[in-house]
XYZ file of C-alpha atoms in Angstrom:
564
model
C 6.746 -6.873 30.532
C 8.293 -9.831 28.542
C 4.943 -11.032 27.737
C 3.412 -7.573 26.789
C 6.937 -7.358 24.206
C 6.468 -10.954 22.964
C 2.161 -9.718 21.946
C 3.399 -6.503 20.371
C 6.375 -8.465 18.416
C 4.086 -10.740 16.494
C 1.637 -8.244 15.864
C 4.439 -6.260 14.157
C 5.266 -9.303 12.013
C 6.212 -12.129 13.770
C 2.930 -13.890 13.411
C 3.970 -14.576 9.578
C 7.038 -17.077 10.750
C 3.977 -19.152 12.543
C 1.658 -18.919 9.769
C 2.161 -18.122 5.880
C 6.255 -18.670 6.041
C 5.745 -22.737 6.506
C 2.928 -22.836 3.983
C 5.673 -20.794 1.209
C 8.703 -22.805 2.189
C 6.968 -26.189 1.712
C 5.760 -25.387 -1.641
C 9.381 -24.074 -2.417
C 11.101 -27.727 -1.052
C 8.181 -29.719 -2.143
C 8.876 -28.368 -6.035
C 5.138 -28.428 -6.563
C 2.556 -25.944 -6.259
C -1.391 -26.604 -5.575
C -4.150 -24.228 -6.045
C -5.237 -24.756 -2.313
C -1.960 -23.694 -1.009
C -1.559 -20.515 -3.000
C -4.771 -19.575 -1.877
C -3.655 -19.994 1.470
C -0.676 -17.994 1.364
C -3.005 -15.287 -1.048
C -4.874 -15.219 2.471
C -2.856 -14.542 4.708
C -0.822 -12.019 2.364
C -4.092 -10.255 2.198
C -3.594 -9.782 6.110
C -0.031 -8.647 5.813
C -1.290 -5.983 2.763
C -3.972 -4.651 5.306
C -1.353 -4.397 8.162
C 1.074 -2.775 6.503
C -0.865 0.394 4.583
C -3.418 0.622 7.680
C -2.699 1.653 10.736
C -5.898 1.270 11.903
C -4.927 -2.217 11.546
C -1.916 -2.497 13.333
C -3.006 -0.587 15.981
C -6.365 -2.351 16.505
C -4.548 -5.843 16.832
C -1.888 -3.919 19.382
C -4.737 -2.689 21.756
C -6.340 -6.172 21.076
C -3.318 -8.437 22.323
C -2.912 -5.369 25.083
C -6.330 -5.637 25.980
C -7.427 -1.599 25.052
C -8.561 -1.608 22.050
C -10.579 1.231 21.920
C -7.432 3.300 22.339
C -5.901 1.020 19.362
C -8.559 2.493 17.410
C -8.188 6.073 18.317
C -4.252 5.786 18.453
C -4.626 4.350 14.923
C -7.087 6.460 13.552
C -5.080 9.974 13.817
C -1.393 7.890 12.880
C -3.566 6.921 9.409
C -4.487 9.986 8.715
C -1.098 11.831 9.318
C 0.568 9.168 6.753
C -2.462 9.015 4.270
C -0.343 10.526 1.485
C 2.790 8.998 2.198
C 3.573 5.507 -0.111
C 6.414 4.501 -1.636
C 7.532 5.332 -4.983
C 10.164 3.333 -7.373
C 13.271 3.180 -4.950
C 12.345 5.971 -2.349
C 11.994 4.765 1.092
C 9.140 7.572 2.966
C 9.063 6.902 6.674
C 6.768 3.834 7.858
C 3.923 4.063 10.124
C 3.127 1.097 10.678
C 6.182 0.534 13.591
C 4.880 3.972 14.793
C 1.859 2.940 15.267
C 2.104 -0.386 16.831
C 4.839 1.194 19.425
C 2.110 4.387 19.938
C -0.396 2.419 20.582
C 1.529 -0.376 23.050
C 3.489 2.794 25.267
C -0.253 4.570 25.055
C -1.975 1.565 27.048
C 1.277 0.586 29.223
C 2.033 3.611 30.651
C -1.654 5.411 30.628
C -0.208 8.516 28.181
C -2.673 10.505 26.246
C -3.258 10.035 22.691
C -1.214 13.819 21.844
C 1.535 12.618 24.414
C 2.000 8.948 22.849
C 2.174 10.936 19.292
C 5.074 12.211 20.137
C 7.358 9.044 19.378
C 5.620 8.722 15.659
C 7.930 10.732 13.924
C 10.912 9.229 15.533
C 10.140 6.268 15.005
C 8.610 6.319 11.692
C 11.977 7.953 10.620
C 14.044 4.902 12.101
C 12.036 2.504 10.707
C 12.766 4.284 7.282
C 16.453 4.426 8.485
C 16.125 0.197 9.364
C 14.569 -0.562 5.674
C 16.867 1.569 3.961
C 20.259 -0.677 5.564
C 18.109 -4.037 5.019
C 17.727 -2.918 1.306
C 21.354 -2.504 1.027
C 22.264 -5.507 3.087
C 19.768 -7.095 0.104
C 22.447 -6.767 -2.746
C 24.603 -9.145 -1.218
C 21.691 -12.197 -1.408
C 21.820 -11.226 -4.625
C 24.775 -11.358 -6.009
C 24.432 -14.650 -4.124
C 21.865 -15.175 -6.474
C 23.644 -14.594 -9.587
C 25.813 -17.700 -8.450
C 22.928 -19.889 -8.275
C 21.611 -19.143 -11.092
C 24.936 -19.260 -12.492
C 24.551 -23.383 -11.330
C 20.793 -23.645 -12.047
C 20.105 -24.034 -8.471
C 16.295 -23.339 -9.275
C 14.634 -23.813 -5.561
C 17.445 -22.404 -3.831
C 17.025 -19.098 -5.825
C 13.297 -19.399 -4.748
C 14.015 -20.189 -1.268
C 16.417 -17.317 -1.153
C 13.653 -14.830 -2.283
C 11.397 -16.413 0.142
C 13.182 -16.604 3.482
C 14.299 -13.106 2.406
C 10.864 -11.803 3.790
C 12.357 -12.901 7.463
C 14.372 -10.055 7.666
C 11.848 -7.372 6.836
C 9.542 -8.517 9.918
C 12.638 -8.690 11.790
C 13.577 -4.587 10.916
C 9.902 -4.298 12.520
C 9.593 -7.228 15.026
C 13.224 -6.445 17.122
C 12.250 -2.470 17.407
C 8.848 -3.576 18.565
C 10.151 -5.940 20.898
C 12.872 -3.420 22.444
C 10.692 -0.627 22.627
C 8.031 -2.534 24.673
C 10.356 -3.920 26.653
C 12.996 -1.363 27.650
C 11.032 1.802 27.105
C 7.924 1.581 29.450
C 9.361 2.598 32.224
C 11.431 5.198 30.216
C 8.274 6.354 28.437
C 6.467 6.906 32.309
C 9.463 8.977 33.523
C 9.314 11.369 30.363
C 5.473 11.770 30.839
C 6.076 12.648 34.246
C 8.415 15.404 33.513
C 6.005 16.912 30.668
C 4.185 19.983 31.508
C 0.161 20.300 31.744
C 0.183 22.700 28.869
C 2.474 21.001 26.660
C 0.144 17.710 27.284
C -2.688 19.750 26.956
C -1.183 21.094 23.504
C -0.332 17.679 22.453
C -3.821 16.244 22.358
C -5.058 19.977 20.567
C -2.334 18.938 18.184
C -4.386 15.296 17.362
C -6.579 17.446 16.289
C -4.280 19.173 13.955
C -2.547 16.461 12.335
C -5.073 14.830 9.994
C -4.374 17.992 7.906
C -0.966 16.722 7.045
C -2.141 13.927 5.327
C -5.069 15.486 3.918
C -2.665 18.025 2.551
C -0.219 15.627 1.277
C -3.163 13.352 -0.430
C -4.641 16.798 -1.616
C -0.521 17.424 -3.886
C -1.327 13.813 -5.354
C -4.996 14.010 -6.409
C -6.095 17.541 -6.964
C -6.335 19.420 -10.518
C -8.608 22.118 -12.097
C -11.223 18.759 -13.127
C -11.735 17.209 -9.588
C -11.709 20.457 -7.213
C -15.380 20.875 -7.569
C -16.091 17.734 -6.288
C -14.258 18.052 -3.215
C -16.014 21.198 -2.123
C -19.317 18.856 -2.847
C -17.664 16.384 -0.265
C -17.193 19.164 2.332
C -20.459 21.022 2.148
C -21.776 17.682 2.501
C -20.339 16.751 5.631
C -20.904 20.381 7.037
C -24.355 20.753 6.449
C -26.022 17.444 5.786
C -23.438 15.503 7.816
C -22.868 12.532 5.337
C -20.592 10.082 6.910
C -17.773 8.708 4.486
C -19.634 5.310 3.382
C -21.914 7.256 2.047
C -20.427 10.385 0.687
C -17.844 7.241 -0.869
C -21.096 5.489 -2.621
C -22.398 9.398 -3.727
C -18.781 9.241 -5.411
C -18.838 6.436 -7.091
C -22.186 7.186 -8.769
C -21.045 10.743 -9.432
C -18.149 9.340 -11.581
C -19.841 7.104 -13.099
C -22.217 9.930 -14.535
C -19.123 11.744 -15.633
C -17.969 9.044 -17.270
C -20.650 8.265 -19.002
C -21.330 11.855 -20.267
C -17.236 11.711 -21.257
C -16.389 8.963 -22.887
C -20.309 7.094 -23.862
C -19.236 7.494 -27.843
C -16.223 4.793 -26.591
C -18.059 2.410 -24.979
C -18.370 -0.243 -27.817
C -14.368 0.149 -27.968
C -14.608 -0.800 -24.596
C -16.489 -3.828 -24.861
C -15.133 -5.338 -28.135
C -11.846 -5.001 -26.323
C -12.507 -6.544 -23.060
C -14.260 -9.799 -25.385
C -11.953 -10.097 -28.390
C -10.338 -14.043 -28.163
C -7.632 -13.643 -25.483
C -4.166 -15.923 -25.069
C -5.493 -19.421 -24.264
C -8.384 -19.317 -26.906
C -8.574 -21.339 -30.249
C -8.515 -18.323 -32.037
C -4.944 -17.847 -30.300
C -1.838 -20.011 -30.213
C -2.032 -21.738 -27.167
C -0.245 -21.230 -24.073
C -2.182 -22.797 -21.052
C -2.293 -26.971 -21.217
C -6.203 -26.583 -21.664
C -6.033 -25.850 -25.332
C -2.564 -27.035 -26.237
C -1.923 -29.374 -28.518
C -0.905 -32.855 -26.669
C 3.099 -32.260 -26.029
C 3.030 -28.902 -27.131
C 4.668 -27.122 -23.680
C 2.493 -24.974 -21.797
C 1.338 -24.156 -18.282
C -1.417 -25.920 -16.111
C -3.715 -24.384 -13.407
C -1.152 -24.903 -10.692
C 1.710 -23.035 -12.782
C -0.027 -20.229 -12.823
C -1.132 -20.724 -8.702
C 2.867 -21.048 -7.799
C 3.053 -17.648 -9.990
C 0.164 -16.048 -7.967
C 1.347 -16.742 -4.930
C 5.009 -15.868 -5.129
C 3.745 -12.398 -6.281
C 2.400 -11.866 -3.079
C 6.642 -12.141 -2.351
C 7.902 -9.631 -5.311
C 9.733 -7.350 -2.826
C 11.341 -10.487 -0.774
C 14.890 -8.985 -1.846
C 13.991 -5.576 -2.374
C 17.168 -3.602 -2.985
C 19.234 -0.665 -4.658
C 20.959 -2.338 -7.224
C 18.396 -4.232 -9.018
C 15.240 -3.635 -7.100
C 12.798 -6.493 -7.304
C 14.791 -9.086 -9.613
C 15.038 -11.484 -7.856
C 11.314 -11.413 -6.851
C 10.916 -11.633 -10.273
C 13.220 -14.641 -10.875
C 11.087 -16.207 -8.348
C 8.160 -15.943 -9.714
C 9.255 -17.585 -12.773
C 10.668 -20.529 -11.091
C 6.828 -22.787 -11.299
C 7.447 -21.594 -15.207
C 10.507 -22.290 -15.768
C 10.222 -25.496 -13.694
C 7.405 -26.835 -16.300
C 8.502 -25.561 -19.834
C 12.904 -26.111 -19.265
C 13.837 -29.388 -20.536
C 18.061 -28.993 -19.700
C 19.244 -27.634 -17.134
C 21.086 -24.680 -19.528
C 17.664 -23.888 -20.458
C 16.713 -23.202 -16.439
C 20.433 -21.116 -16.363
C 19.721 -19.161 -19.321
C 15.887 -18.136 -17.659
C 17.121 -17.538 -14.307
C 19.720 -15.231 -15.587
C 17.468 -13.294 -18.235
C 15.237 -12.816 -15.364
C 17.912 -11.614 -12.503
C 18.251 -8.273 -14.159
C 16.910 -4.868 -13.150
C 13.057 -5.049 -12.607
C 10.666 -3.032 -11.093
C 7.128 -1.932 -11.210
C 3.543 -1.565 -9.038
C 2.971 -5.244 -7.592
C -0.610 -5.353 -8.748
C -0.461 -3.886 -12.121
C 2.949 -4.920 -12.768
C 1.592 -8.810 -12.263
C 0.200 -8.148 -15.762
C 3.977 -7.959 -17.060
C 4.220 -11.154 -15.350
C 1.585 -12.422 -17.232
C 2.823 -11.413 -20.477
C 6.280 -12.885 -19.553
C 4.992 -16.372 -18.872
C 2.923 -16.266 -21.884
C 6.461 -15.436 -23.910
C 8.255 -18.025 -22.258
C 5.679 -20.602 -22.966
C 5.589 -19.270 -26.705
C 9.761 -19.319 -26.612
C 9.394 -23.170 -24.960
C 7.155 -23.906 -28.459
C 9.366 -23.116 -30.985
C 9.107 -19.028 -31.369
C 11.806 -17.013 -32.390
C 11.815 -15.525 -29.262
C 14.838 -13.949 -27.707
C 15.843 -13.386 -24.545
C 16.275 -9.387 -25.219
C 12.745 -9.366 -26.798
C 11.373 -10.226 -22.962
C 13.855 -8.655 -21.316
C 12.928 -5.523 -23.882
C 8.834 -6.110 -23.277
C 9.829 -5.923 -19.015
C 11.944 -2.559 -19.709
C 8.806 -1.059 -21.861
C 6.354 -1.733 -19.466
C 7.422 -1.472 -16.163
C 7.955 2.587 -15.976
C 4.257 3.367 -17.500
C 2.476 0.442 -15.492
C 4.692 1.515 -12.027
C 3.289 5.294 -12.757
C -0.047 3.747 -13.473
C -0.568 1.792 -10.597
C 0.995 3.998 -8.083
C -1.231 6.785 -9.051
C -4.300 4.762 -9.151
C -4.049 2.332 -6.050
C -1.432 4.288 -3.931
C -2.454 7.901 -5.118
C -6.426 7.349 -4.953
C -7.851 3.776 -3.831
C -6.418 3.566 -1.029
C -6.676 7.020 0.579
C -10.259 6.528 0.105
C -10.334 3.389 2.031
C -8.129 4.963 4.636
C -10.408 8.090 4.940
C -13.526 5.278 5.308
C -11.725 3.269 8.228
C -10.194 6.249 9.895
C -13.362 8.152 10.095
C -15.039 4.677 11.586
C -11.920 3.961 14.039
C -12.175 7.479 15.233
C -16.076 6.844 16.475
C -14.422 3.802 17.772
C -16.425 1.500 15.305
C -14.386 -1.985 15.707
C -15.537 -2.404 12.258
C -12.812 -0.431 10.922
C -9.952 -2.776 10.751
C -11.874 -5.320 9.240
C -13.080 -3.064 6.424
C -9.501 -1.582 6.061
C -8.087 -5.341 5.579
C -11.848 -5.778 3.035
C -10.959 -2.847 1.411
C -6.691 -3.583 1.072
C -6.052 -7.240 1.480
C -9.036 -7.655 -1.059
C -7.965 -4.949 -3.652
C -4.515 -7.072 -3.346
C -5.767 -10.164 -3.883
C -7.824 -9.416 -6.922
C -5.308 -7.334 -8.470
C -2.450 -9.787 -8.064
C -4.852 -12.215 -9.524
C -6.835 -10.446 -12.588
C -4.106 -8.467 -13.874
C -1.823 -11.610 -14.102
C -4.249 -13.844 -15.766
C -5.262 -11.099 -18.271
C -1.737 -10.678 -19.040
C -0.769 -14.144 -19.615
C -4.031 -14.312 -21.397
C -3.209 -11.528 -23.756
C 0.212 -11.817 -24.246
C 2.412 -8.927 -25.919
C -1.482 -7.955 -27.072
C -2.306 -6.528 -23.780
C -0.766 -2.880 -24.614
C -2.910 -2.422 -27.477
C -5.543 -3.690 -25.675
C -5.542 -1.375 -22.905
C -5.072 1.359 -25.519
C -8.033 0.278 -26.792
C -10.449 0.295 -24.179
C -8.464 3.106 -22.339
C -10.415 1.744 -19.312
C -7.196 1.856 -17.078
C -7.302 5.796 -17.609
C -11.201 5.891 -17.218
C -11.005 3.800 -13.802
C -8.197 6.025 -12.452
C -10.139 9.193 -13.298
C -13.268 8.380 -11.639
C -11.352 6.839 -8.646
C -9.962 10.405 -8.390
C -13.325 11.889 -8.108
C -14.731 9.332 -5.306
C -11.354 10.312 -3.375
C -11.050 14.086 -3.207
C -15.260 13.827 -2.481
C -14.301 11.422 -0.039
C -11.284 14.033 1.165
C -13.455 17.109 1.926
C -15.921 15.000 3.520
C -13.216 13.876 5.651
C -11.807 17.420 6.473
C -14.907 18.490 8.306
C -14.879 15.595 9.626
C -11.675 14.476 11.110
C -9.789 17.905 11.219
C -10.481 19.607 14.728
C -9.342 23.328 15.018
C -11.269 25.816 17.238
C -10.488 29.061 18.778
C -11.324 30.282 21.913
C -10.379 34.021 20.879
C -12.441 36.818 22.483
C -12.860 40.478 21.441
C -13.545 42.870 23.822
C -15.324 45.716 22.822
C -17.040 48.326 24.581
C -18.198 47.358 27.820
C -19.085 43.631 25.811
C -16.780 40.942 24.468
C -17.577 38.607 21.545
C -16.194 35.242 20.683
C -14.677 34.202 17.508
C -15.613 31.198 16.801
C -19.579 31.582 16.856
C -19.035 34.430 13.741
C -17.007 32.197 11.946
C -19.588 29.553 12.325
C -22.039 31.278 10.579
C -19.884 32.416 8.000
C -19.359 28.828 7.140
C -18.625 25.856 9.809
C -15.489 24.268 9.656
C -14.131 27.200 7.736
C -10.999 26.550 10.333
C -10.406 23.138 9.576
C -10.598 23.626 5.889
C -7.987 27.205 5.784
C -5.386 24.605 7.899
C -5.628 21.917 5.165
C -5.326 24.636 2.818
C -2.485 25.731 4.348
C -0.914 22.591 4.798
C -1.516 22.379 1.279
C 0.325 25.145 -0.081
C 3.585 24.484 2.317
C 3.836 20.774 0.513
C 3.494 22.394 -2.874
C 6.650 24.391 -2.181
C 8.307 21.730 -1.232
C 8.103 22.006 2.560
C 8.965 18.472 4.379
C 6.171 16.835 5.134
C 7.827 16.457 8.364
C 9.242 19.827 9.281
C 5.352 20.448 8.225
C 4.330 17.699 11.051
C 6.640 19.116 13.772
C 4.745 22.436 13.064
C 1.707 21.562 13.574
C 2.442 20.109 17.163
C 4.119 23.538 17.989
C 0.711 25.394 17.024
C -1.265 22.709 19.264
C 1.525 23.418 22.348
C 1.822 27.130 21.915
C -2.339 27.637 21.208
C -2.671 25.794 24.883
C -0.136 28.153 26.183
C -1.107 31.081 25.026
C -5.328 29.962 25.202
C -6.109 30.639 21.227
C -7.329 26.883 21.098
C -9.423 24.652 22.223
């Protein structure tokens, strides 16, 4: 069983100390950053973004090192949909998946437990893997206030390296549960099983069935408003009567918005485009900031600067914590600009310090306020009248709007949709899945984490009026909306399995239930549960107390013979 641990441990985050940790630590000691190597990292980063919103992911690589994985698929399929509404916002830690569904899917193929039965330890364990991050973030404010005394010395790499080797102890609140769990609680896991009823079993796996409405409801509180609801009865009549899978009720989306867009806002297209071509930061037009238009010993940042930036953004959360959330993470990322453009070492005090204070915001849009910054400490380096309040100010203005921004757009829309996609594939038992999921995640990270820093440090403190502008931020966010709550009702016939097995007797005849409602309108059941699901989460219901309710109905409609 050691062995079987050791797999699931480095699928749960262990496989980063082998891999990406070396490549970041020797461009932290080395004190010199190359494009190739920040690629690298980018890489494998986009691996780690995939894992860690996808379950389908995690699972799939589980059932691969265990040798199953079409039960990795399955396992991971329903666990994605149950959590495709949960993400975290600002400082609130929702329970994590991801452990839940590596440990489902590893006791699932060890001890030969159903899907329903290895469910059971999901919200358990999601809950104490919220309970592990939740001490590590608090254990986090004392690296920082080691920090503080670094900077306090202008100890520049050991600030970085701090912020780096930081990211070893969130694998390890994921790697040691994984570890333990595999190896102490397969035979546990066997005797339990063995004591569980037929009916409860049987009610468990009518309960997989069940689930997916949680997170449909859940994504359903985020997205839904009076514009977008027609579109997701589109999605659902689609998949009821035409049966449109989700690729291509997704691409039906993305046209539709763009249609709606167009008949919206065509009168501010030209704003649009003079916007988006207008001589950014870097320009002649501009003062220059990057070394390929400055002025010869003018300071400003090369190619690689801005690679050592890129890739340390990948690390923004390496000392997540309660007091100051991600400043350190920031301070790191500043370290390949401060590095170039300091010429004392006060200078490299006074940045490290004006960049240790409170910080937070989304990690792809917020790498746009990274942007700006380095384009305001290049400008500073150059002569400006720049103080350190007026960054510290431009940080405070914009990380609130961009964190509400981005958390609404990626979090809130993009990436249910390419959760519904990959569950809906992993479900059929497509081995596709995961590899779209880490297309779809690690890509959107990548390219996010790379255009929105670049057009920030290209536009400077210009980039709010520019975005004002074009407004395409909004326009984006709105469509995406539409392509996910299409994509959502598609999904609910889809993936949402409730059917009754009631019988009227009457007369000398009987009739069954389920046929009548079928012609009133098929999956008319699956769609009233969502509903329902939906309207407990607007009051407020946990989503949990919701999830423990929905495994009662499976149990007691197998006892009592109303499902099936």
């Amino acid at each position: 069983m050691f062995r079987q641990a050791l797999l699931v441990a480095l699928v749960a985050g262990a496989w980063e100390w082998i891999t990406v940790l070396p490549a970041m630590i020797a461009a932290v000691l080395r004190k010199k950053d190359s494009t190739f190597n920040s690629w690298l990292i980018a890489f494998f980063k986009s691996i780690d973004s995939a894992a860690f919103y996808s379950p389908v992911v995690t699972a799939f690589l589980t059932g691969l090192v265990l040798g199953d994985v079409k039960t990795g698929l399955l396992v991971g399929s329903t666990v994605q949909l149950m959590f495709i509404g949960v993400f975290i916002v600002g400082a609130s830690i929702p329970p994590n998946p991801r452990l839940a569904s590596i440990l489902a899917t590893a006791l699932c193929i060890l001890t030969g437990a159903s899907t329903g039965e290895a469910l059971t330890i999901v919200v358990p364990v999601s809950v104490l893997s919220q309970l592990l991050t939740t001490l590590f973030m608090t254990l986090n404010v004392f690296f920082l206030h080691w920090a503080d005394k670094m900077a306090e010395e202008g100890k520049i790499v050991n600030i970085d390296l701090l912020n780096t080797l930081n990211g070893i102890g969130w694998q390890a609140v994921e790697v040691i549960p994984a570890f333990l769990g595999v190896y102490f609680g397969v035979d546990l896991t066997k005797s339990l099983i063995a004591t569980i009823p037929e009916v409860v079993s049987k009610g468990l796996g009518l309960s997989a069935g069940l689930l997916p409405a949680l997170g449909f409801g859940m994504l359903l509180v985020i997205i839904a408003n009076r514009r977008v609801w027609p579109f997701f009865f589109v999605g659902f009549l689609l998949a009821t009567y035409v049966k449109m899978n989700a690729i291509a009720v997704a691409m039906l989306g993305v046209c539709l918005a763009l249609i709606y867009d167009h008949l919206r806002n065509s009168r501010s297209a030209s704003r649009v485009d003079s916007a988006l071509t207008e001589a950014p930061y870097g320009s002649p037009e501009r003062e220059a900031v990057s070394s390929d238009t400055a002025s010869p010993g003018k300071a400003a940042l090369g190619g690689e600067d801005i690679a050592g930036v890129f890739w340390r953004s990948f690390n923004f959360a390496g000392n997540y914590n309660f007091e100051r959330l991600m400043a350190l993470g920031m301070a790191s990322m500043m370290v390949p600009v401060l590095r170039r453009l300091a010429r004392t070492k006060e200078e490299i005090v006074s940045g490290l310090k004006r960049h240790l204070v409170f910080y937070n915001s989304h990690p792809y849009l917020g790498a746009m306020i990274t942007g700006v910054v380095a384009a305001m400490e290049v400008q500073k380096a150059q002569g400006a009248a720049i103080k350190d309040e007026d960054i510290n100010g431009v940080k405070t203005a914009m990380m609130g709007p961009f964190a509400g921004v981005g958390d609404s757009l990626f979090w809130g829309t993009l990436h249910p949709i390419y959760l519904s996609i990959t569950a809906a594939l992993a479900a059929q038992g497509n081995p596709v899945a995961p590899f779209l999921a880490w297309f779809f995640i690690g890509g959107t990270a990548v390219a996010g984490h790379w255009f929105f820093l670049n057009y920030g440090f290209r536009w400077g403190t210009d980039v709010l009026a520019k975005i004002r502008e074009s407004n395409v931020i909004e326009r984006v966010a709105g469509g995406a909306k539409i392509v996910g709550i299409l994509v959502a009702g598609a999904m609910i016939a889809t993936l949402v399995s409730v059917k009754t097995t009631l019988v009227l007797s009457i007369g000398g005849g009987s009739i069954a239930i389920q046929p009548i409602l079928d012609q009133i309108l098929p999956n008319l059941l699956p769609l009233c549960l969502v509903f329902i699901v939906y309207g407990l989460l607007k009051r407020h219901m946990s989503p949990i107390v919701v999830m423990l309710i929905l495994m009662a109905i499976g149990i007691l409609g197998a006892w009592l013979g109303f499902l099936g």
